[in-house]
Coordinates of C-alpha atoms and ligand atoms in Angstrom, one line a residue:
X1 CA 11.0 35.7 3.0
X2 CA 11.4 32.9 0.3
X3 CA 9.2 29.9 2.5
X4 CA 11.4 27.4 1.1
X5 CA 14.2 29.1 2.8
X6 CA 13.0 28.3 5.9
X7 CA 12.3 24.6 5.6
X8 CA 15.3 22.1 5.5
X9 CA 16.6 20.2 2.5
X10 CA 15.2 17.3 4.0
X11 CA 11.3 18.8 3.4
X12 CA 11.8 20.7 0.1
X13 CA 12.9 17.5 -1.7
X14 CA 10.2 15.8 -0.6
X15 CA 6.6 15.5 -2.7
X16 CA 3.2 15.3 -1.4
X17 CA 1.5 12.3 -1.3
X18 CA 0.2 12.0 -4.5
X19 CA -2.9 9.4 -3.5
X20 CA -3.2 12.3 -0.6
X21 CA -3.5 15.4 -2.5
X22 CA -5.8 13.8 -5.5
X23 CA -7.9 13.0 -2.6
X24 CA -7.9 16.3 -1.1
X25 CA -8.2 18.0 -4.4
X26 CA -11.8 15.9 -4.8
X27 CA -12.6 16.7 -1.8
X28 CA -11.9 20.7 -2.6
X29 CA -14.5 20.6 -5.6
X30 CA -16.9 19.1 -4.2
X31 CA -17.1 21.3 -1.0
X32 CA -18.0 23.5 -4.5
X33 CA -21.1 21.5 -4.8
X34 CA -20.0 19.3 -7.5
X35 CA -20.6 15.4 -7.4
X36 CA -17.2 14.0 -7.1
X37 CA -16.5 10.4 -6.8
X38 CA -13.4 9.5 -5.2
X39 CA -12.1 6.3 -6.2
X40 CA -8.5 7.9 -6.1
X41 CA -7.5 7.5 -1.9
X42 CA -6.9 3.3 -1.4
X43 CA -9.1 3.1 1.6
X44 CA -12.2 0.0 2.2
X45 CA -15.5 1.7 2.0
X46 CA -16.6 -0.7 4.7
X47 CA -17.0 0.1 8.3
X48 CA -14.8 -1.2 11.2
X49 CA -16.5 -4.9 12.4
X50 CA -18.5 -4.5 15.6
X51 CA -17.1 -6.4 18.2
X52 CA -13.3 -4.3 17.3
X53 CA -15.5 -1.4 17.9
X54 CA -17.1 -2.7 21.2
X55 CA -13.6 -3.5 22.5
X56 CA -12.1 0.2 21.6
X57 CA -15.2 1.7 23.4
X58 CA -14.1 -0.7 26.2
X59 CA -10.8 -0.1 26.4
X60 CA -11.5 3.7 27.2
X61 CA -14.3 2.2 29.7
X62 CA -11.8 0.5 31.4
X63 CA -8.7 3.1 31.6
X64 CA -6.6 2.1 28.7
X65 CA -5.9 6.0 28.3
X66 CA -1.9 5.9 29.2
X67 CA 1.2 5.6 27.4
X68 CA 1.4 2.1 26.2
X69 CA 5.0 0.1 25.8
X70 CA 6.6 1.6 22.8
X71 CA 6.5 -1.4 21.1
X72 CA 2.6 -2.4 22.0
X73 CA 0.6 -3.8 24.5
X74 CA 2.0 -7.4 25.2
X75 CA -1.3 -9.2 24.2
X76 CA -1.4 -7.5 21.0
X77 CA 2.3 -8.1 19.9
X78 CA 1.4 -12.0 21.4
X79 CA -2.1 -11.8 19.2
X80 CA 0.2 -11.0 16.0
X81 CA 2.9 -13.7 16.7
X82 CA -0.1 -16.2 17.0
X83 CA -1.9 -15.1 14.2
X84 CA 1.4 -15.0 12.3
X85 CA 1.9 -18.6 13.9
X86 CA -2.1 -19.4 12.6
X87 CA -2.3 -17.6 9.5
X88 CA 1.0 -18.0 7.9
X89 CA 2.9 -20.5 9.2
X90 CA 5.5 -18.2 10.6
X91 CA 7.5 -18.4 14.3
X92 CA 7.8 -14.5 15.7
X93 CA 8.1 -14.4 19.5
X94 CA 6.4 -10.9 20.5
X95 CA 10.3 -9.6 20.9
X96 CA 10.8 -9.4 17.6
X97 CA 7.0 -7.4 16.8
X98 CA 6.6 -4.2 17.0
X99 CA 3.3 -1.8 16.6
X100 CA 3.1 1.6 15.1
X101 CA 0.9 4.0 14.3
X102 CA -0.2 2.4 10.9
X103 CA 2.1 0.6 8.4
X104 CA 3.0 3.9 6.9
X105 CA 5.2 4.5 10.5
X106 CA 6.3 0.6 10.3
X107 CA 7.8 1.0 6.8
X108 CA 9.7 4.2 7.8
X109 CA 11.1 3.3 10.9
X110 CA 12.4 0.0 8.8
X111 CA 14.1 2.2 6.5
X112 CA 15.1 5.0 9.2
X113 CA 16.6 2.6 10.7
X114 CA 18.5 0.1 8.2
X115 CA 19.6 2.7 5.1
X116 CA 22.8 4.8 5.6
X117 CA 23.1 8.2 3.4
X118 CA 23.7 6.4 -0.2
X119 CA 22.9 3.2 0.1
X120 CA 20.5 1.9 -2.3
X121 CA 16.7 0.3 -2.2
X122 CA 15.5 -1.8 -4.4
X123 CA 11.7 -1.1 -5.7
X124 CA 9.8 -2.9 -8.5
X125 CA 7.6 -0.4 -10.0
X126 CA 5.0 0.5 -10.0
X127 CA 5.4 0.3 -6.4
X128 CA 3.4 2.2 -3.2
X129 CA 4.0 6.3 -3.4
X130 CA 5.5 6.9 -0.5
X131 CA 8.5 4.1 -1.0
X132 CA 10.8 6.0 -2.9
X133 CA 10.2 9.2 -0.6
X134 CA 11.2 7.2 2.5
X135 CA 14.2 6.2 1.0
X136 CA 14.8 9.7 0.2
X137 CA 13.9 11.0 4.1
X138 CA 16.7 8.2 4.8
X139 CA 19.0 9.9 2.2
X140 CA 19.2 6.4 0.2
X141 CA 19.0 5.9 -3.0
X142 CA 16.1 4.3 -4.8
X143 CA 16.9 1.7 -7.7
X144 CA 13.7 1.1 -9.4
X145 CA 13.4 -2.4 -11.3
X146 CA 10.4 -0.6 -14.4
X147 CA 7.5 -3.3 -15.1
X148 CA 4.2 -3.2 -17.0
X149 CA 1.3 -5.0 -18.0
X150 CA 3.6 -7.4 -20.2
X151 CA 4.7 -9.4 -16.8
X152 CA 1.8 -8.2 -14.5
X153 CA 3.9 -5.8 -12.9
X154 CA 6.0 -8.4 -11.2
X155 CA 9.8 -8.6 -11.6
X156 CA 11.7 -11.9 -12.4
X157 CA 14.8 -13.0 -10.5
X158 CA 16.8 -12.5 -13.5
X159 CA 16.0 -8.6 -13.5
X160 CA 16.7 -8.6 -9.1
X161 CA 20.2 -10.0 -9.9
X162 CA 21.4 -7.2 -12.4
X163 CA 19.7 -4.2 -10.4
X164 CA 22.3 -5.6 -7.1
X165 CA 25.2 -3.7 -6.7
X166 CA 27.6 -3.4 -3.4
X167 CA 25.5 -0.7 -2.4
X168 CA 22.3 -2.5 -2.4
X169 CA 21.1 -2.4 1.2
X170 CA 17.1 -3.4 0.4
X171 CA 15.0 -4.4 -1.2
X172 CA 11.1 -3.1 -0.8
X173 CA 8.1 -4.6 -2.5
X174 CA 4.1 -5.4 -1.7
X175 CA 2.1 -8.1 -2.4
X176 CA -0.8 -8.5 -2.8
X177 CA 0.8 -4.8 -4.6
X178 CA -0.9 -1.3 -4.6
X179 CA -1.2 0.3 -7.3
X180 CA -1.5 -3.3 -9.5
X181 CA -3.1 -5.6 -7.6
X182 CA -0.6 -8.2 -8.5
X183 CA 0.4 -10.9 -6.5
X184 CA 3.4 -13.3 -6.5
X185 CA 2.6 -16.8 -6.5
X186 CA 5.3 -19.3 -4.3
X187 CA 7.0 -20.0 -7.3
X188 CA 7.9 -16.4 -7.8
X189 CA 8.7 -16.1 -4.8
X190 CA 10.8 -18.3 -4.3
X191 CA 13.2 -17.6 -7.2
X192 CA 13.4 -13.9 -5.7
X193 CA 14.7 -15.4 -2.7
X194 CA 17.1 -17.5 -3.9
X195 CA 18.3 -14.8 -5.3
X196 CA 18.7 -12.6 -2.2
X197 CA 20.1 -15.9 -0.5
X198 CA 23.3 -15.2 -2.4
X199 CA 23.5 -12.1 -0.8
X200 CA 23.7 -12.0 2.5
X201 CA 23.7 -8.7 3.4
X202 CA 20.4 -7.4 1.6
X203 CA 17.3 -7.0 3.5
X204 CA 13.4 -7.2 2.4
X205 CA 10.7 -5.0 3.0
X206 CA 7.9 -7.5 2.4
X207 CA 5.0 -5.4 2.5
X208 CA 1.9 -7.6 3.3
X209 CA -0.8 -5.1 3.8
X210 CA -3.5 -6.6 1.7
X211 CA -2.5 -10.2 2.3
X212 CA -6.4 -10.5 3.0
X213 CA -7.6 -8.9 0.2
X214 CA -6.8 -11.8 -2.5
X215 CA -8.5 -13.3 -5.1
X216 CA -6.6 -16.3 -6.2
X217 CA -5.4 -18.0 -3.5
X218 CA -3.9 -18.1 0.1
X219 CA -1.1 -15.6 0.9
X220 CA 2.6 -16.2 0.3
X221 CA 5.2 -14.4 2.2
X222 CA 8.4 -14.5 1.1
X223 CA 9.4 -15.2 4.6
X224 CA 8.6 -18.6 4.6
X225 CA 12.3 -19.3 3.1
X226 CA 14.1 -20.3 6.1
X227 CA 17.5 -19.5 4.6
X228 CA 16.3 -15.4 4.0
X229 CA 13.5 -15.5 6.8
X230 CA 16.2 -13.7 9.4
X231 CA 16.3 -11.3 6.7
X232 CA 13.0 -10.2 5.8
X233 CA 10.9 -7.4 7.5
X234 CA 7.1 -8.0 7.6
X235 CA 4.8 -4.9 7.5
X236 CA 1.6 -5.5 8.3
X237 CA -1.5 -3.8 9.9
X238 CA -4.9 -3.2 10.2
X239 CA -6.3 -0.6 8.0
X240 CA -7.1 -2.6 4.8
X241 CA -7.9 -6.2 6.4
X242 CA -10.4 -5.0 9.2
X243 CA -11.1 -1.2 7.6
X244 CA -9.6 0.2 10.4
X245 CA -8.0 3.4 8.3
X246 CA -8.1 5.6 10.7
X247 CA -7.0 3.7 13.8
X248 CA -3.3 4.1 12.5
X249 CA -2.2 0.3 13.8
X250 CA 0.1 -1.2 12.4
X251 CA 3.4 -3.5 12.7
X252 CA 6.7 -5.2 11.7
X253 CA 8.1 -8.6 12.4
X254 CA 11.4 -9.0 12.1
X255 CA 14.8 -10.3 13.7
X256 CA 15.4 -8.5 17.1
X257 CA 18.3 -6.6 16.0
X258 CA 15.7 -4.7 13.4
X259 CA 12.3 -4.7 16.2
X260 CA 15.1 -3.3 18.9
X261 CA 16.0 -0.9 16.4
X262 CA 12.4 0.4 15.9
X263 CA 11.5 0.1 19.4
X264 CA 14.2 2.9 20.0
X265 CA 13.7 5.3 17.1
X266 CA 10.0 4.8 18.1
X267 CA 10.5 5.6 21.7
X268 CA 12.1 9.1 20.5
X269 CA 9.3 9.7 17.9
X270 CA 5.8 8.9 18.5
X271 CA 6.0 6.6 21.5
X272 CA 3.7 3.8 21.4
X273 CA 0.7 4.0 19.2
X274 CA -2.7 4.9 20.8
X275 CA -3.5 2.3 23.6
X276 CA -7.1 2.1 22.7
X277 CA -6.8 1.2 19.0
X278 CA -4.0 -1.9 20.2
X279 CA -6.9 -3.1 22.4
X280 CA -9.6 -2.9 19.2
X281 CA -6.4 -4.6 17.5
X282 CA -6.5 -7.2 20.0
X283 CA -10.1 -8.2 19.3
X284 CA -10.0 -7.8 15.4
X285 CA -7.0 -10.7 15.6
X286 CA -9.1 -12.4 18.2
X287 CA -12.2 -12.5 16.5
X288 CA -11.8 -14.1 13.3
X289 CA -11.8 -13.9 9.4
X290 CA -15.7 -13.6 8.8
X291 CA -15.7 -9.8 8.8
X292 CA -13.0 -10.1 6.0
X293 CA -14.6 -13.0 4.4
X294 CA -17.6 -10.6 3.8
X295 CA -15.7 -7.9 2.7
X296 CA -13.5 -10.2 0.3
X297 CA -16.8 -10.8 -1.8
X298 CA -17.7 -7.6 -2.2
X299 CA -14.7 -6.8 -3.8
X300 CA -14.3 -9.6 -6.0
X301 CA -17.6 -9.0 -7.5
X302 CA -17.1 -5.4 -7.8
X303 CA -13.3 -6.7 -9.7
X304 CA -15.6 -8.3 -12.2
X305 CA -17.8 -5.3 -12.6
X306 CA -14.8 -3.1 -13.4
X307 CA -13.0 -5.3 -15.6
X308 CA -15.6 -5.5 -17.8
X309 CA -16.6 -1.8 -18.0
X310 CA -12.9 -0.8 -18.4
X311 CA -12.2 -3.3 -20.8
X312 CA -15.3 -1.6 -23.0
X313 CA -13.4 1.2 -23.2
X314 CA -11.8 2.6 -26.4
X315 CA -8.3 3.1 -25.6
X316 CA -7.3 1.3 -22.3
X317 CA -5.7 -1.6 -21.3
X318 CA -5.9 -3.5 -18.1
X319 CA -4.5 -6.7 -16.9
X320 CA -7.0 -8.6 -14.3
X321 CA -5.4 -7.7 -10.8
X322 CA -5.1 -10.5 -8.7
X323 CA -5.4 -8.7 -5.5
X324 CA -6.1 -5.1 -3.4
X325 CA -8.8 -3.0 -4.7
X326 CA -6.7 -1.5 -7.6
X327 CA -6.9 -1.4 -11.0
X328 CA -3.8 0.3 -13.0
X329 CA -4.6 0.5 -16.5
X330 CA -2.5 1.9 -19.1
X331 CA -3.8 4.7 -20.9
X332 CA -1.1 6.4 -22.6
X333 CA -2.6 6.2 -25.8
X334 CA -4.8 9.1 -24.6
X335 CA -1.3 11.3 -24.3
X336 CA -1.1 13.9 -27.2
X337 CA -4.5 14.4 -27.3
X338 CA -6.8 17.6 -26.8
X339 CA -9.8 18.4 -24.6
X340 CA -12.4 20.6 -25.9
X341 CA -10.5 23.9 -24.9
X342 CA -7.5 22.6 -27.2
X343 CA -5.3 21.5 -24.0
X344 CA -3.0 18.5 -24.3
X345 CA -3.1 15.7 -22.4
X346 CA 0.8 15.6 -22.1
X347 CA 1.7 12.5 -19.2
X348 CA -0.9 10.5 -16.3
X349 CA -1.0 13.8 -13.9
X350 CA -2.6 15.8 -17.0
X351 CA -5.3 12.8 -17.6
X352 CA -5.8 12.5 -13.9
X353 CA -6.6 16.4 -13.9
X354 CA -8.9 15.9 -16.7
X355 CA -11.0 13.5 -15.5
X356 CA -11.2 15.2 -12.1
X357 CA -12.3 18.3 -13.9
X358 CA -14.6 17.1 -16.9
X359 CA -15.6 13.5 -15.4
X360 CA -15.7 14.6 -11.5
X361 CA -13.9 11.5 -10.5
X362 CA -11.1 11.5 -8.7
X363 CA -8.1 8.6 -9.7
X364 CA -4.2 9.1 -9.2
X365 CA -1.6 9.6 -11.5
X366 CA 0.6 6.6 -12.7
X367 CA 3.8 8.6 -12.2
X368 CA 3.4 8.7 -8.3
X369 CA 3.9 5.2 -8.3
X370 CA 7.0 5.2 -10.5
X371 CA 5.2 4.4 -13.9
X372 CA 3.6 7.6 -16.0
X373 CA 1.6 5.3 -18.5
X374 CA -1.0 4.7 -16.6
X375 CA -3.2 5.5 -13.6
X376 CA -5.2 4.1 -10.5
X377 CA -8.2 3.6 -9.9
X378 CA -9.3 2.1 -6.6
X379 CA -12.9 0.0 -6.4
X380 CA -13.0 0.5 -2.7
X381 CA -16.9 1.9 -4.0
X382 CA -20.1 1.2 -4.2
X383 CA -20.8 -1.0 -7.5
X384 CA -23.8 2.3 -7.7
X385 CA -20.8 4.9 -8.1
X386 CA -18.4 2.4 -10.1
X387 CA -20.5 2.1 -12.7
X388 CA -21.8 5.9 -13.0
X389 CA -17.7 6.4 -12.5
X390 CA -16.8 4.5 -15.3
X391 CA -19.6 5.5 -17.6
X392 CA -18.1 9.5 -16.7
X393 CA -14.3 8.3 -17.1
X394 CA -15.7 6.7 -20.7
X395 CA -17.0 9.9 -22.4
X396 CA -14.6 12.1 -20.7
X397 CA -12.1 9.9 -23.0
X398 CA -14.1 10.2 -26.0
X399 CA -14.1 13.8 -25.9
X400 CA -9.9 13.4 -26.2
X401 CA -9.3 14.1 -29.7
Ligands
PMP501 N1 1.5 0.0 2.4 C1 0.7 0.0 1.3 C2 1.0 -0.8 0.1 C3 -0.5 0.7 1.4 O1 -1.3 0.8 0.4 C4 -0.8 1.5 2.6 C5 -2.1 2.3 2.7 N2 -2.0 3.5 3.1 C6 0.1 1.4 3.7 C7 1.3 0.6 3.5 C8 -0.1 2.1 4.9 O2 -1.2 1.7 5.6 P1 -1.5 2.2 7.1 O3 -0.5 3.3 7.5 O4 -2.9 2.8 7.0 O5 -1.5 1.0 8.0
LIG502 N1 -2.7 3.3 0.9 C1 -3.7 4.2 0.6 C2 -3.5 4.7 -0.9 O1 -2.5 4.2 -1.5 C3 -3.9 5.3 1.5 C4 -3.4 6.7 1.2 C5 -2.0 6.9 1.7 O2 -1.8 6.6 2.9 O3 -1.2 7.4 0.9 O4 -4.3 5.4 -1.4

């Protein structure tokens, strides 16, 4: 039987996760013995803080083992409206929150539940891999808004306004952004939502995942606008901010109408998200910003560190990302190009191969993330591996001729 013939439309049109699978495929070699470093899956390389693992230990200690509320515990959804309140300057009551299993869920219930068959979402790429897949899940249509180094990968009102049509339902964005780093400053924010003020039936999908992770400044959320904020969707969670990856917590703040919306495609899906990671939730928004403080250094010096040794390298071209752990240099100079065995290097998934295979490090291919000229490299690694990573990703290029 043809497996595909099984499957519904719904699955075969979907890809892989790209930042998934290159991950995987590391993995793969070296379970052959062969000295891989990943700097391909976007994940801190730091451990959970202490106390948000003492209060997950607790939590089982002390029965929280049951279904939770589908929309969270009450003192985490109040914990996020106060830290919301604290951190950002932003009124949520805990009606209007609601917790997932990672921001991965949150993002998909948003679009589950606002995009009808054919209506369209705006993306700036590059943007996040599994964006444009959502929308297809949703059977909407993604409009992609194409960016490069030229403007740091950010979009200018100008460009928002033509890419609006009747059918424009969304519009979907993160910043600080993965795969570029980039990250809007007021200003630029500000224009973009004047823009969207003129329209009053668009939505946003502010994606604030690494608002923590920032390098030039405080975070802006474009939901500070009081004339859009009704409008906006934050996604937010845990997995970058307190390295809690595989906790899967996450959340959205919105209007009720959206949050109600959630709750109930939620309540037939997964049900609430695992009751012991909302109490470790609890105490990582509870505890403070010194674990993040800590972690925040380490990446801004390891930023430096790979700045300068990609910029020393024949060939590529990088902009200085302002936030994230990403760096998306452009290498399509390298396309056209043979290895030693005569192979061309054709688009970003061939380079990405090559250096996997010839350099043993793992990165992800520019065209997951809308943009084939270039590919990502997270730093979320030890400044030991980045530089022996770096030095490998150097001579593989070399060897391009
Ligand atoms: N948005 C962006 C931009 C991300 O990089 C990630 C990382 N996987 C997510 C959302 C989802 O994060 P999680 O599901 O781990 O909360
Ligand atoms: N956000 C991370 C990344 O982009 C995690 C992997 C994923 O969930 O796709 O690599």
């Amino acid at each position: 039987m043809n497996e595909k013939s099984i499957l519904s439309n719904r699955i075969n049109s979907l890809s892989e996760s790209a930042t998934l699978k290159m991950t995987q495929l590391g993995r793969e070699l070296a379970e052959k013995g062969v000295e891989v470093i990943s700097l391909s899956v976007g994940e801190p390389d730091y451990h959970t803080p202490d106390h948000v693992k003492e209060a997950g230990k607790k939590a089982i200690d002390e029965n929280f083992t049951q279904y939770s509320p589908v929309p969270g515990y009450m003192d985490l959804r109040l914990a996020i409206a106060e830290k919301l309140k604290n951190e950002n300057n932003l009124e949520y009551s805990p009606q209007q929150i609601v917790v997932s299993t990672g921001a991965k869920q949150s993002l998909s219930n948003v679009i589950l539940v606002l995009i009808n068959p054919g209506e369209e979402v705006i993306i700036p790429t590059p943007y996040w891999v599994s964006y444009s897949e959502m929308v297809l899940l949703a059977e909407g249509k993604s409009v992609f808004i194409p960016t490069g180094l030229d403007s740091d990968f950010k979009i200018t009102a100008a460009q928002l306004e033509e890419a609006i049509t009747p059918k424009t339902k969304a519009i979907m964005f993160s910043s600080p952004c993965n795969p570029t780093g980039s990250v809007y400053s007021k200003e630029e924010l500000e224009s973009l939502a004047k823009v969207i003020e003129k329209h009053p039936n668009i939505f946003i999908i502010s994606d604030e995942i690494y608002e923590h992770i920032n390098f030039v400044g405080s975070h802006e959320s474009i939901a500070q606008f009081p004339s859009i904020k009704d409008r906006v969707v934050i996604v937010n969670g845990f997995s970058k901010a307190y390295a809690m990856t595989g906790w899967r917590l996450g959340y959205i703040a919105a209007n009720s109408t959206i949050a109600q919306a959630c709750n109930k495609l939620q309540g037939q899906t997964t049900s609430g998200t695992c009751s012991i990671a909302q109490k470790a939730g609890v105490a990582a928004y509870k505890g403070g910003l010194e674990a993040i403080e800590e972690m925040k250094k380490g990446f801004s010096s390891r930023r430096e560190l790979v700045y300068q040794l990609l910029s020393d390298i024949p060939g590529i071209q990088t902009n200085k990302p302002e936030g994230a752990f990403y760096f998306f240099p452009q290498v399509n100079s390298f396309f056209g190009k043979k290895d030693a065995q005569g192979n061309t290097i054709n688009n970003s998934s061939d380079l990405a191969l090559y250096l996997l295979n010839t350099a043993h490090v793992a990165v992800v291919a520019g065209d997951a993330f809308g943009n084939d000229d270039y590919i990502r490299i997270s730093y979320a690694a030890s400044e030991e591996q980045l530089k022996k990573a770096l030095k490998r990703i150097k001579d593989a290029l070399a060897e391009l001729k």
